Coordinates of C-alpha atoms in Angstrom, one line a residue:
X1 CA -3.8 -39.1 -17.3
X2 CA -0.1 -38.1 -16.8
X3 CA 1.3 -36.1 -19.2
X4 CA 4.5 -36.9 -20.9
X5 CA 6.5 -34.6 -18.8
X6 CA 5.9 -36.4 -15.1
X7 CA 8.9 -38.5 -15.0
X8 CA 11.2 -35.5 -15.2
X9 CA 8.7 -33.6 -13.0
X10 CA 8.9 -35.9 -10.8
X11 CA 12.8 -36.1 -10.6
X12 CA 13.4 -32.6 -10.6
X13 CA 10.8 -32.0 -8.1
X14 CA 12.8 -34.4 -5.9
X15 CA 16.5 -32.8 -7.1
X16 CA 14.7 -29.3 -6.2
X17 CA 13.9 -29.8 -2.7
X18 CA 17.1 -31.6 -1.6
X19 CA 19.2 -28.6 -2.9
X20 CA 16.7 -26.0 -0.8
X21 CA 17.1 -28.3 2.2
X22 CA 20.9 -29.2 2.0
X23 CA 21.7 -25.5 1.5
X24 CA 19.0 -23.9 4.1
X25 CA 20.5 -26.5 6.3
X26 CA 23.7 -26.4 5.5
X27 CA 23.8 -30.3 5.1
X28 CA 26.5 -32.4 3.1
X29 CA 25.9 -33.3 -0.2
X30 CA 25.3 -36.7 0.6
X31 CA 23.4 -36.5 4.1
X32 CA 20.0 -36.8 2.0
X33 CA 18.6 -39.2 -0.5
X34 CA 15.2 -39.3 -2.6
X35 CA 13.3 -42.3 -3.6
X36 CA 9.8 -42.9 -5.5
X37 CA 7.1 -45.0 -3.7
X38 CA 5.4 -47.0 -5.9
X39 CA 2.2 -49.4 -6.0
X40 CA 1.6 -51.8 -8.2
X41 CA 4.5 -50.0 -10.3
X42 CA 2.9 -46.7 -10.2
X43 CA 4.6 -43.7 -8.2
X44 CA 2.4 -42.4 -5.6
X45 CA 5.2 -40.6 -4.0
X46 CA 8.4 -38.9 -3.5
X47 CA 10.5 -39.9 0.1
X48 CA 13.1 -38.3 1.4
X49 CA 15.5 -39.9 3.7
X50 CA 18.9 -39.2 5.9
X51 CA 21.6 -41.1 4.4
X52 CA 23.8 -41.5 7.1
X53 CA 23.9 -44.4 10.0
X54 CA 22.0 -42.6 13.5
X55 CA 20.5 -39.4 11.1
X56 CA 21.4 -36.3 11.4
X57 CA 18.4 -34.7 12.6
X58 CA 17.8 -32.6 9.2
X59 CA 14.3 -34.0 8.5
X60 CA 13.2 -33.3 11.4
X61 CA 14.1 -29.5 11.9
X62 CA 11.8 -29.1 8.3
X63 CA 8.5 -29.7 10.5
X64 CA 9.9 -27.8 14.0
X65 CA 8.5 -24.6 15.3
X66 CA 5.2 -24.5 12.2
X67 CA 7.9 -26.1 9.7
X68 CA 9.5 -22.2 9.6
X69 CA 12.8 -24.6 7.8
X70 CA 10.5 -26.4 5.4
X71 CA 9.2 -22.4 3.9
X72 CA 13.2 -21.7 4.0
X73 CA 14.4 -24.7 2.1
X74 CA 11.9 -24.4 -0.6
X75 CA 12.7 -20.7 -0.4
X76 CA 15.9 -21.1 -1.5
X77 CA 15.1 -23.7 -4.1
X78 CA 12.5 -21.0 -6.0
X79 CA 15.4 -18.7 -5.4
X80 CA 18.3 -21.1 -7.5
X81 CA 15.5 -21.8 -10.2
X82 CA 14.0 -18.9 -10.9
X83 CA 17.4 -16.6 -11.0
X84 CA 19.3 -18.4 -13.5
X85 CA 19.3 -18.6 -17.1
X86 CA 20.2 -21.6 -18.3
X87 CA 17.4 -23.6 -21.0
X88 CA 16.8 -26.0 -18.7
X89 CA 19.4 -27.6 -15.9
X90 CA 22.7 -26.6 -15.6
X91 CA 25.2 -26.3 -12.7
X92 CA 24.4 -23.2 -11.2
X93 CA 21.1 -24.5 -10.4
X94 CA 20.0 -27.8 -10.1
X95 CA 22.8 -29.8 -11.9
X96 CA 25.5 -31.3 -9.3
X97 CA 28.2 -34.6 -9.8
X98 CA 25.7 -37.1 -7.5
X99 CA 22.5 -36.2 -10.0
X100 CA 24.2 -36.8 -13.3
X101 CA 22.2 -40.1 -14.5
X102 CA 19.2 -37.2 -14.1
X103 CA 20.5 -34.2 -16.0
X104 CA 19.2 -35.3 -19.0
X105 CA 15.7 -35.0 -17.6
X106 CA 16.1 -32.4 -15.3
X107 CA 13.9 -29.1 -16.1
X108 CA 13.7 -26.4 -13.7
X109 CA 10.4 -24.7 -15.3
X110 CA 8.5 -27.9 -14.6
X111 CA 8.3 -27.3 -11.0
X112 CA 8.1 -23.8 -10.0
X113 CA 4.5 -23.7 -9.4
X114 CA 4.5 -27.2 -7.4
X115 CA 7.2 -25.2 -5.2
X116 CA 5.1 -22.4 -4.7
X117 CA 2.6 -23.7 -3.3
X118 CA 4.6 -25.8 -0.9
X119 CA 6.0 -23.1 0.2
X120 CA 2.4 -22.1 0.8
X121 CA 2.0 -25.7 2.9
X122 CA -0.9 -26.8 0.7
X123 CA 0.6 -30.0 -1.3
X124 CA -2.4 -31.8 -1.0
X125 CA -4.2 -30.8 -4.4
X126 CA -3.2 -29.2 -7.8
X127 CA 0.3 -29.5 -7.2
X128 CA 0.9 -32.2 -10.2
X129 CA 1.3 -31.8 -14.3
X130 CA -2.2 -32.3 -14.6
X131 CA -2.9 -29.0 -12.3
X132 CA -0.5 -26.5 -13.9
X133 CA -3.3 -24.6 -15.4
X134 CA -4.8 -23.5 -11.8
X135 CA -1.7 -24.0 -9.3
X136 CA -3.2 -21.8 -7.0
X137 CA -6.2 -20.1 -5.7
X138 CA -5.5 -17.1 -6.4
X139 CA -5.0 -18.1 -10.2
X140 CA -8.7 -20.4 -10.0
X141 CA -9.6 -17.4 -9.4
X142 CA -8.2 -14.7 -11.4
X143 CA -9.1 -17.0 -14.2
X144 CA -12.9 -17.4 -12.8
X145 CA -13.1 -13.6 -12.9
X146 CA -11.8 -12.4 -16.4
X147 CA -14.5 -15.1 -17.2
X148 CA -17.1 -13.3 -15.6
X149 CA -15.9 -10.0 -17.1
X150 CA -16.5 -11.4 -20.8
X151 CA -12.8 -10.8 -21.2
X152 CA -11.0 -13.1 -23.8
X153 CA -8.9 -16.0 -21.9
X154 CA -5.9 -16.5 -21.6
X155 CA -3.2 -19.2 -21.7
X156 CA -2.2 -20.0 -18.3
X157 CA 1.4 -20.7 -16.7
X158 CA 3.1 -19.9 -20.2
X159 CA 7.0 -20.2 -20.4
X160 CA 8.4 -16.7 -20.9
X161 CA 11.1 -17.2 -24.0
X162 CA 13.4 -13.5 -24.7
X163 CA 16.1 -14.3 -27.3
X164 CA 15.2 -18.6 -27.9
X165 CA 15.8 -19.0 -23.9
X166 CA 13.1 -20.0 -21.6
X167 CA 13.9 -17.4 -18.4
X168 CA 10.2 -18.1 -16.5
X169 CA 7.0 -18.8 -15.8
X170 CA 4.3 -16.5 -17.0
X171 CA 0.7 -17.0 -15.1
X172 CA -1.4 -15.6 -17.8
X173 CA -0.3 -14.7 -21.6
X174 CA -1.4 -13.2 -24.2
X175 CA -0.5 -12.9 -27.7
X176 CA -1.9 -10.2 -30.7
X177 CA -0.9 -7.8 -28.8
X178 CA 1.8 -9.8 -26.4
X179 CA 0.8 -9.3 -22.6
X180 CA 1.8 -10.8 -20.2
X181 CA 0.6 -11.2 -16.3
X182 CA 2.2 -12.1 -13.1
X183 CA -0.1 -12.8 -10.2
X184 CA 2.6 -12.1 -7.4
X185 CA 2.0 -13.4 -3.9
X186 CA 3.4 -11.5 -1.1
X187 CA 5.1 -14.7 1.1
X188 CA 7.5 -15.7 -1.6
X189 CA 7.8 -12.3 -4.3
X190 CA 8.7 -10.0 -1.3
X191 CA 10.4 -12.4 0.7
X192 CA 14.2 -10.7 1.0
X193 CA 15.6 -7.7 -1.4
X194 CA 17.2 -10.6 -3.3
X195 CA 14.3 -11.8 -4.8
X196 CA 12.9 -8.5 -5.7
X197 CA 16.1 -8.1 -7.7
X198 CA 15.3 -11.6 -9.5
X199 CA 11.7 -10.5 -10.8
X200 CA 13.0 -6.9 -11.9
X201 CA 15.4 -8.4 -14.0
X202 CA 12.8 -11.0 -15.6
X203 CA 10.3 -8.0 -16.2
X204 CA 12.8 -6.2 -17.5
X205 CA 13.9 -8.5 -20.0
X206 CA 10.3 -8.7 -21.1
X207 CA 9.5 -5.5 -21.5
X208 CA 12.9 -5.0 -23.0
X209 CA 11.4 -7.5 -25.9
X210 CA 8.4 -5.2 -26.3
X211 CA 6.5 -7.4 -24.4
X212 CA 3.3 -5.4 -21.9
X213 CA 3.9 -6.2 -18.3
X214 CA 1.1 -6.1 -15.4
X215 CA 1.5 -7.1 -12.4
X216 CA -1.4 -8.1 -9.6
X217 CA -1.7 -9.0 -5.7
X218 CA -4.1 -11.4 -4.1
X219 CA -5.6 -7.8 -2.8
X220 CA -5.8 -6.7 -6.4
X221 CA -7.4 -9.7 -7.8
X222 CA -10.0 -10.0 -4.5
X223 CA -10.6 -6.4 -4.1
X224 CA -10.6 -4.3 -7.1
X225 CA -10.9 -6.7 -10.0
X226 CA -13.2 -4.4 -12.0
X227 CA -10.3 -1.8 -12.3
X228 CA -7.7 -5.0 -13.3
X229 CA -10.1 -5.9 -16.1
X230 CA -10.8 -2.3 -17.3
X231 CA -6.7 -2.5 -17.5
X232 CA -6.5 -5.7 -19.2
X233 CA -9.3 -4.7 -21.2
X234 CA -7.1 -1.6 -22.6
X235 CA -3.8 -3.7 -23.0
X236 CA -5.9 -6.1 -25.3
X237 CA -6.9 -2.5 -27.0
X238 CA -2.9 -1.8 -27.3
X239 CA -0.8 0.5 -26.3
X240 CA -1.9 4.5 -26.8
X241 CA 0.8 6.8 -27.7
X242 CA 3.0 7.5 -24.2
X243 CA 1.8 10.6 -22.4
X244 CA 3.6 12.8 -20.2
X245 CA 5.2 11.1 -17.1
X246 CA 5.6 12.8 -13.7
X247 CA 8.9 12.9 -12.0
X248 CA 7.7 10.5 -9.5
X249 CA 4.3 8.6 -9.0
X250 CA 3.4 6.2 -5.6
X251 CA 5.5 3.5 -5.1
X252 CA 8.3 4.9 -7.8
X253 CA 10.5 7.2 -9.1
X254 CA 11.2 7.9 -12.6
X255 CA 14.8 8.3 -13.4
X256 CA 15.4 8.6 -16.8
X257 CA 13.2 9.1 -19.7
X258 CA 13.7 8.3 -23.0
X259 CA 10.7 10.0 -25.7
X260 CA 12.0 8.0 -28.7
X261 CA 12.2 5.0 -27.7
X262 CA 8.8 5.3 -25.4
X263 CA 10.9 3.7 -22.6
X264 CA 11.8 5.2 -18.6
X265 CA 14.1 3.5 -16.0
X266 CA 12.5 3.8 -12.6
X267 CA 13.4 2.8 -9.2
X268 CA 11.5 1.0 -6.2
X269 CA 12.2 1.0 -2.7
X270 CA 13.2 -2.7 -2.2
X271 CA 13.2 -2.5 1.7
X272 CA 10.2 -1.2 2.0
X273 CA 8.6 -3.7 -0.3
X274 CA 9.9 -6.7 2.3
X275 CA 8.4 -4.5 5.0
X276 CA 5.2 -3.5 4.1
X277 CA 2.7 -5.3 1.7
X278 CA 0.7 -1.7 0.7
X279 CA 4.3 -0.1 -0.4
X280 CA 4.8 -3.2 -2.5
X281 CA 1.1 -2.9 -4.0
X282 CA 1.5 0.9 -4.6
X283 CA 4.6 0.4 -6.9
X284 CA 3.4 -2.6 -8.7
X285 CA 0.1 -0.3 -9.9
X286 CA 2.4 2.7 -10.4
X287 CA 4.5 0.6 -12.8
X288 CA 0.9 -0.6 -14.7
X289 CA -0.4 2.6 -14.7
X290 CA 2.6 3.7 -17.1
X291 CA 2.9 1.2 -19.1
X292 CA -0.7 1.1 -20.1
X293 CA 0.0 4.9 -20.9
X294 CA 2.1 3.4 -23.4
X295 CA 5.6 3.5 -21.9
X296 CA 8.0 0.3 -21.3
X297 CA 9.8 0.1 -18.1
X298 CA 13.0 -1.0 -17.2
X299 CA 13.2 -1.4 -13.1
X300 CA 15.8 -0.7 -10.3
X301 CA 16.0 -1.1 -6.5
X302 CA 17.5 1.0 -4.1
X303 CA 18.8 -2.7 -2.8
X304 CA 22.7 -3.6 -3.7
X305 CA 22.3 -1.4 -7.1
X306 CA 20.7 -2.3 -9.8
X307 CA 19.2 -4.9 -11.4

């Protein structure tokens, strides 16, 4: 059964991939088109087509040299949806003058995880509505494992609201006390400085709401799961009073402290998150570490200033 949101999915799942491939490619606005396929009235697909009389060869530099253009496009269309603010659709993002019989159905939170994971090249299951609550493996199994652990479950791929506006996807939530978790995969989270910058600013805003952040690799969530749940175990527990913080810890530095408000700025090294996956996991367990010892954080990179 389709849920009452596939229509729009579908059209802003179509809207979303022409903007990462027109601006990745540096087509014209109206060098690309999008269709449905149907049978017997149903839609069983989305096709994308070149507009103009002869082509103009955009289509097929998506699937040349291990479809490196394809993970670019959809790069940049994660990159438009997930940075801006708006409720929904607006111009910044998916919104443009051709699309306008679609803005009212347009909905950029609908179809971040379908974009992750063809980013990932694995469109072939789970992508749909009717998948959202595992969109990936590494969620099936996160999900599989608190299970195991006898740890209460949680409400997957949640829309993070700060202030009555919808800013992002959440993989897991919790609520009484409000937790929530970002399972962070290393091929689109730490793919350019930029990025790193966008998910700051998203945890930051979170946290900034009183909300506790944690945030796990697929080597966390494979590897040392018993020390996740032990930490998701105490973050159900809530927050102890904050204890005494180091001037610097793995993976971070504190820069500021303030005791009253039980809240520290700290900064990561943005470069070397893009260049090494272990400098990337030591900060992201640095930054759980302190605020399960009850502090909130509010995050900087050493990349362009702050975020």
């Amino acid at each position: 059964m389709r849920g009452p949101d596939f229509a729009g999915w579908r059209t802003t799942l179509a809207e979303s991939l022409l903007l990462g491939i027109r601006e990745s490619l540096s087509a014209g606005e109206r060098d690309l088109g999008w269709f449905e396929r149907l049978e017997a009235g149903v839609p069983i697909a989305l096709v994308v087509y070149d507009t103009m009389p002869g082509g103009t060869d955009h289509l097929p530099k998506l699937l040349a040299h291990e479809c490196d253009s394809w993970r670019a496009a959809i790069g940049v269309a994660l990159q438009h949806l997930e940075s801006c603010t708006c409720d929904a659709s607006c111009h910044r993002c998916l919104r443009d003058f051709w699309n306008q019989r679609h803005h009212a159905v347009l909905d950029r939170f609908l179809v971040v995880g379908a974009l992750r994971r063809l980013a990932d090249l694995d469109p072939a299951t789970g992508i749909g509505p009717d998948d959202a609550r595992l969109e990936s493996f590494l969620e099936e199994e996160f999900y599989a494992r608190l299970d195991a652990a006898g740890l209460p479950a949680p409400t997957l791929q949640v829309i993070g609201v700060v202030g009555g506006r919808r800013i992002i996807r959440v993989d897991a939530e919790y609520r009484s006390p409000d937790v929530s978790i970002f399972l962070d995969g290393r091929s689109y989270h730490a793919m350019d400085q930029a990025k790193i910058i966008d998910d700051l600013e998203v945890r930051n805003r979170l946290e900034g709401a009183g909300v506790l952040v944690l945030e796990y690799t697929y080597h966390d969530v494979l590897e040392r799961f018993g020390e996740i749940a032990a930490q998701i175990a105490s973050a159900l527990a809530g927050a102890p009073p904050p204890t005494n913080l180091p001037l610097s810890l793995p993976g971070l530095t504190v820069l500021e402290v303030d005791k009253d408000t039980c809240r520290c700025n700290v900064e990561v090294d943005a470069s070397a998150w893009v260049a090494d996956e272990t400098a990337r996991q030591r900060s992201l367990d640095a930054a759980n570490r302190l605020r399960l010892a009850g502090w909130r954080l509010h995050g900087f990179t050493n990349a362009y200033g702050s975020a």
